[in-house]
Amino acid sequence: MTQALLAIEDLEVRFGTEDGEVAPVTGVDLRVAPGETVALVGESGSGKSVSSLAVMGLLPRPAGRVAKGRILYRTKAGETIDLAAAPPDRVRRLRGAEIAMIFQEPMTSLNPVLTAGEQIAESVRLHLRLDRRAALRRAQEMLDLVEIPAAAKRLHDYPHQMSGGMRQRVMIALAMACHPRLLIADEPTTALDVTIQAQILALIDRLRRETGMGVLFITHNLGVVAEVADRVAVMYAGRIVETGPVGDLFRHPRHPYTAGLLDSLPARATRGPDGRRHVRAIPGSLGRAAAIRDACAFSPRCERVREECRTTPPPLEAITPGRAARCLFWREM
Amino acid sequence: MSAERLGPASGDPILAVEGLTKRFGRPPAEVRAVEQVSFTVAPGEVVGLVGESGSGKSTIGRLCLRLVDPTGGTIRFEGEDVSGLPERRLKPLRRRAQMIFQDPYASLNPRLRVSGILGEALDAHGLARGRRRERMAELLDLVGLAPEHLDRFPHEFSGGQRQRIGIARALAVEPGLIVADEPVSALDVSVQAQVLNLLQDLRARLNLAMLFISHDLDVVELLCDRVVVLYLGRVMEIGPTAEVVARPRHPYTRALLAASPKADPDAPRIARLLTGDIPSPIAPPSGCVFRTRCPLAVESCAHAVPPMREAGDGHRFACLRDASEMREAA
Amino acid sequence: MTGAATSPMNAPALLFLRRLFRRKLVLVAALVLLAIVVVALAAPWVSPFDPGAMRVVRRLRPPSPEHWLGTDELGRDVFSRVVYGARASLGIGFSVVLASCLVGTVFGILAGYERRLDGPIMRVVDALMALPDILLAIFLVAVLGASAGNVVLALAIVYTPRVVRVVRASTLVVRELPFVEAARALGVGTPRILAVHILLNVASPILIQATFIFAYAVLAEAGLSFLGAGVPPEIPTWGTMIASGQQYADRAFWTVLYPGLAIVLSALSLQILGDGLRDMLDPKLRKAV
């Protein structure tokens, strides 16, 4: 196994709320190797976004904090740093230089009063210590890299003058400008139309192949996962319930939630006795499952639930190297 | 006309839209949201409106319910042209055609209890007098909720449950047609499946016709008998869903099908057939609006809006060329 | 991103009370205000003297066990006058709030919902808002004549445009929400849409605006009275007390200090309460806590 670029170990995030402390993420283990795309997939409230914010050191303060665990990142220089414990200053320098991020809504992540070129140039000057002219030249190269037509002209456009897809490209250009080794992409195509989504996914994938960066791809869309991921981690109620290589996980899910999620897809609908197509839905909703501590958090919705599931919190059990499921009865899946 | 024909005959469409056009604003910033759109919906039939942003699909839904006033064209509902009627004469339409919405949060008034939300629908048409609560309980039962939910406020429900309340509200007036504007796209996959099954059940039980607006082809394929593919306010292709999905004739339909991600690790990865962005509806391309992104475009595409061509069985497409030629091109 | 931070389901009122108790300052402000209102209502029983009783021999006495807050230039008991002054000042404030919120809400909703009315209404509002508040009030009182009723009328005219603006802005947002569209699709009449769907959902900004207007009105009434363009001096209000006491302020500071403190205390608690209400009713700000 290659040395991991990012290794999250037993991560627990806690949030202070008006109703006391809650832990939207507990016991998360995840590794991303160089050149690999790992998809963190889950529905809303699964804790996938909170996990990614923790990695980036962007948990909303003072409410959120990493309560337990380590987020180990291996730097270009070969040191291993715990992002959860390192001085905020250090983490900030890594972010943007070695760790880059893209988000769902590029409009809010781009500065509305700076042109595309200025934003990229600013970041490049900050992290790569280039002068103004060199930085602008680099900005144009970056826009070319992300396949923006007429890049020299687009350099002078403001975010509001661009379409959603174009803004996401600028965002990616901004992220790529400092040669990141790890890209964290949080729902980067969710706000885009499908034909534009396809372009952006292809672009991220091309950049990964060309630069060898690792990609942590956070999404709720299983179709997108199947298209981009090498490995997948499925989250439910703040915990990882299943991990594995994309093909094996999609073909032979070992956790009832993963199986249920795949069966919920309209494309997997089956024709019922009334001649109409129906989906196999997971009954119920997430509710307050993250608060369930002494049982399987999925047990209230699970079709295969047994007595043991309601009394024993299942561990994330290794099935084969790189494959694990948090279900007492994964063998029967 | 024969003497026994009093109401619309069973074969007649519940909704027939002809040359529907909607423009917002004034030149030079006039937005051509919907241009010359024609289609029909038969009683009990589910017709999908599919397209990306700027396709005009949501506007068409609102035009059909007269929530937005058309710039041109006719809208026949149960045989009557409602496109020019003033609001006070729309009572029959308001009773027979309803809408369900995308956003489960913003579509319910947060200050009203469920009983207030459903009661308003009944009262608007003087329905279920004397047995309002019974009727409301029936409606909740129909969408899989319980009578005790009547006294709760919307914020006490999950997204999926709220969507069910919105559906119950639409069903309260016993409509013949429902315009469903992306009703499952704001929901999580597992909840989306529950709501899709509910819609599938309801259409069968109540013989509902639906105009189902969506950007998700998988959902459309599941639910719709026929599909209308839209691009920049114009119809690109129309036909039976299975036929359009299996044998798309318009290059845009083909590209849309190829671009939608498949949750199948064995499927070929990231098919990308289209380059460039969707043009602005303020200045749509001349001729065929799709030609700027079309891999098959030729010079003549710029000169005239392509006429609808027949592909048999009600399958029609607006293209000078044919997507079956696209396999070689791609 | 909300994680599993789902709170137990509570009645909205209960939740509101719990939030109120989380914010100590707001709670204190609310209690102070409550105390002032109670004292104002119970003025005849609370005040030891008749607020109008003059005893010239005892004029400008400093605070003493008999006259807790001293006496004014005509020998009237300052404490009794501050207590009675609360009635007039708060009464004027409340009347101004009621009048400006009622009128402002009606015009605000009409301007926000009916495109045809938006232009004319907002033009009047902008014209009124172009003038400084206190100048406009002085002008109106000068035209109408100095009386408590006219002060209320003048201040209501001054503050109504603020309400119109706030209500119009909220209406513009709410009218585009799908539940309004759903009501239209059901054939619900415009009056009911305005009353049930719009009004109920713009109520909290109006409530917040009301607390601010109350504070402004109490201050403005004092200012008007101080300038002699307000309530006739026989009626004790905090403003008239300061106005008449100011010439003796160097010798008898208590004649202006205590009514001044009363103004500051009530205006400050109202502002804090208004801020607190805004935070508590705004779900976005609520999350940040």
Tab-separated table of C-alpha atoms in Angstrom, chain A residues 43-44 147 163 166 193-199 202 223-224 226-227 229 246-247 250-251 264-266 268-269 276-279 281-284 301, chain B residues 52-53 188-190 192-194 196-197 200-201 203-204 218-219 221-222 256 259 261-266 269-272 274-278 293:
chain	number	residue	atom	x	y	z
A	43	GLU	CA	-27.165	12.063	2.475
A	44	SER	CA	-27.760	15.337	4.283
A	147	GLU	CA	-10.202	24.873	-20.669
A	163	SER	CA	-21.996	31.342	-15.870
A	166	MET	CA	-17.395	29.055	-15.855
A	193	ASP	CA	-26.536	21.339	-15.140
A	194	VAL	CA	-25.736	17.780	-16.185
A	195	THR	CA	-23.946	18.635	-19.414
A	196	ILE	CA	-21.799	21.153	-17.531
A	197	GLN	CA	-21.329	18.700	-14.667
A	198	ALA	CA	-19.914	16.179	-17.098
A	199	GLN	CA	-17.391	18.766	-18.284
A	202	ALA	CA	-13.858	15.283	-16.720
A	223	GLY	CA	-23.907	8.457	-10.172
A	224	VAL	CA	-21.080	10.948	-9.762
A	226	ALA	CA	-19.428	5.763	-9.902
A	227	GLU	CA	-17.919	8.055	-12.509
A	229	ALA	CA	-14.096	7.519	-7.560
A	246	VAL	CA	-15.942	1.582	-6.198
A	247	GLY	CA	-16.671	-1.443	-8.381
A	250	PHE	CA	-21.455	-0.911	-5.994
A	251	ARG	CA	-21.699	-4.534	-7.109
A	264	SER	CA	-33.321	3.804	-4.070
A	265	LEU	CA	-31.952	5.045	-7.376
A	266	PRO	CA	-34.667	5.578	-9.982
A	268	ARG	CA	-32.754	0.641	-10.544
A	269	ALA	CA	-36.542	0.738	-10.424
A	276	ARG	CA	-45.663	0.450	-13.136
A	277	ARG	CA	-42.072	0.897	-12.112
A	278	HIS	CA	-41.335	1.317	-8.434
A	279	VAL	CA	-38.183	2.061	-6.496
A	281	ALA	CA	-37.111	2.942	-0.897
A	282	ILE	CA	-35.472	2.908	2.521
A	283	PRO	CA	-38.317	3.490	4.972
A	284	GLY	CA	-38.233	6.332	7.479
A	301	ARG	CA	-34.629	1.908	9.226
B	52	GLU	CA	-31.280	22.287	-18.138
B	53	SER	CA	-31.331	25.798	-16.726
B	188	ASP	CA	-32.121	12.870	-0.321
B	189	VAL	CA	-31.962	9.742	-2.455
B	190	SER	CA	-33.611	7.472	0.096
B	192	GLN	CA	-36.730	10.742	-3.001
B	193	ALA	CA	-37.502	7.091	-3.636
B	194	GLN	CA	-40.370	7.158	-1.127
B	196	LEU	CA	-41.519	8.807	-6.267
B	197	ASN	CA	-43.328	5.652	-5.200
B	200	GLN	CA	-46.551	6.473	-8.867
B	201	ASP	CA	-49.297	5.070	-6.590
B	203	ARG	CA	-51.462	8.580	-10.385
B	204	ALA	CA	-52.774	5.067	-10.699
B	218	ASP	CA	-33.678	8.679	-14.554
B	219	VAL	CA	-36.638	10.063	-12.632
B	221	GLU	CA	-37.825	7.559	-17.292
B	222	LEU	CA	-39.349	6.028	-14.174
B	256	LEU	CA	-28.148	14.866	-22.197
B	259	ALA	CA	-23.977	13.277	-19.624
B	261	PRO	CA	-24.063	10.054	-14.486
B	262	LYS	CA	-24.885	6.373	-14.134
B	263	ALA	CA	-24.521	4.702	-10.769
B	264	ASP	CA	-22.923	1.759	-12.485
B	265	PRO	CA	-19.190	1.211	-12.128
B	266	ASP	CA	-19.193	-0.893	-15.294
B	269	ARG	CA	-16.814	6.726	-17.497
B	270	ILE	CA	-17.474	10.424	-17.981
B	271	ALA	CA	-18.924	10.708	-21.435
B	272	ARG	CA	-18.541	14.261	-22.547
B	274	LEU	CA	-20.903	18.801	-25.408
B	275	THR	CA	-18.465	21.639	-25.067
B	276	GLY	CA	-19.202	25.221	-24.099
B	277	ASP	CA	-21.900	26.846	-22.052
B	278	ILE	CA	-25.649	27.176	-22.448
B	293	ARG	CA	-22.897	23.365	-28.912
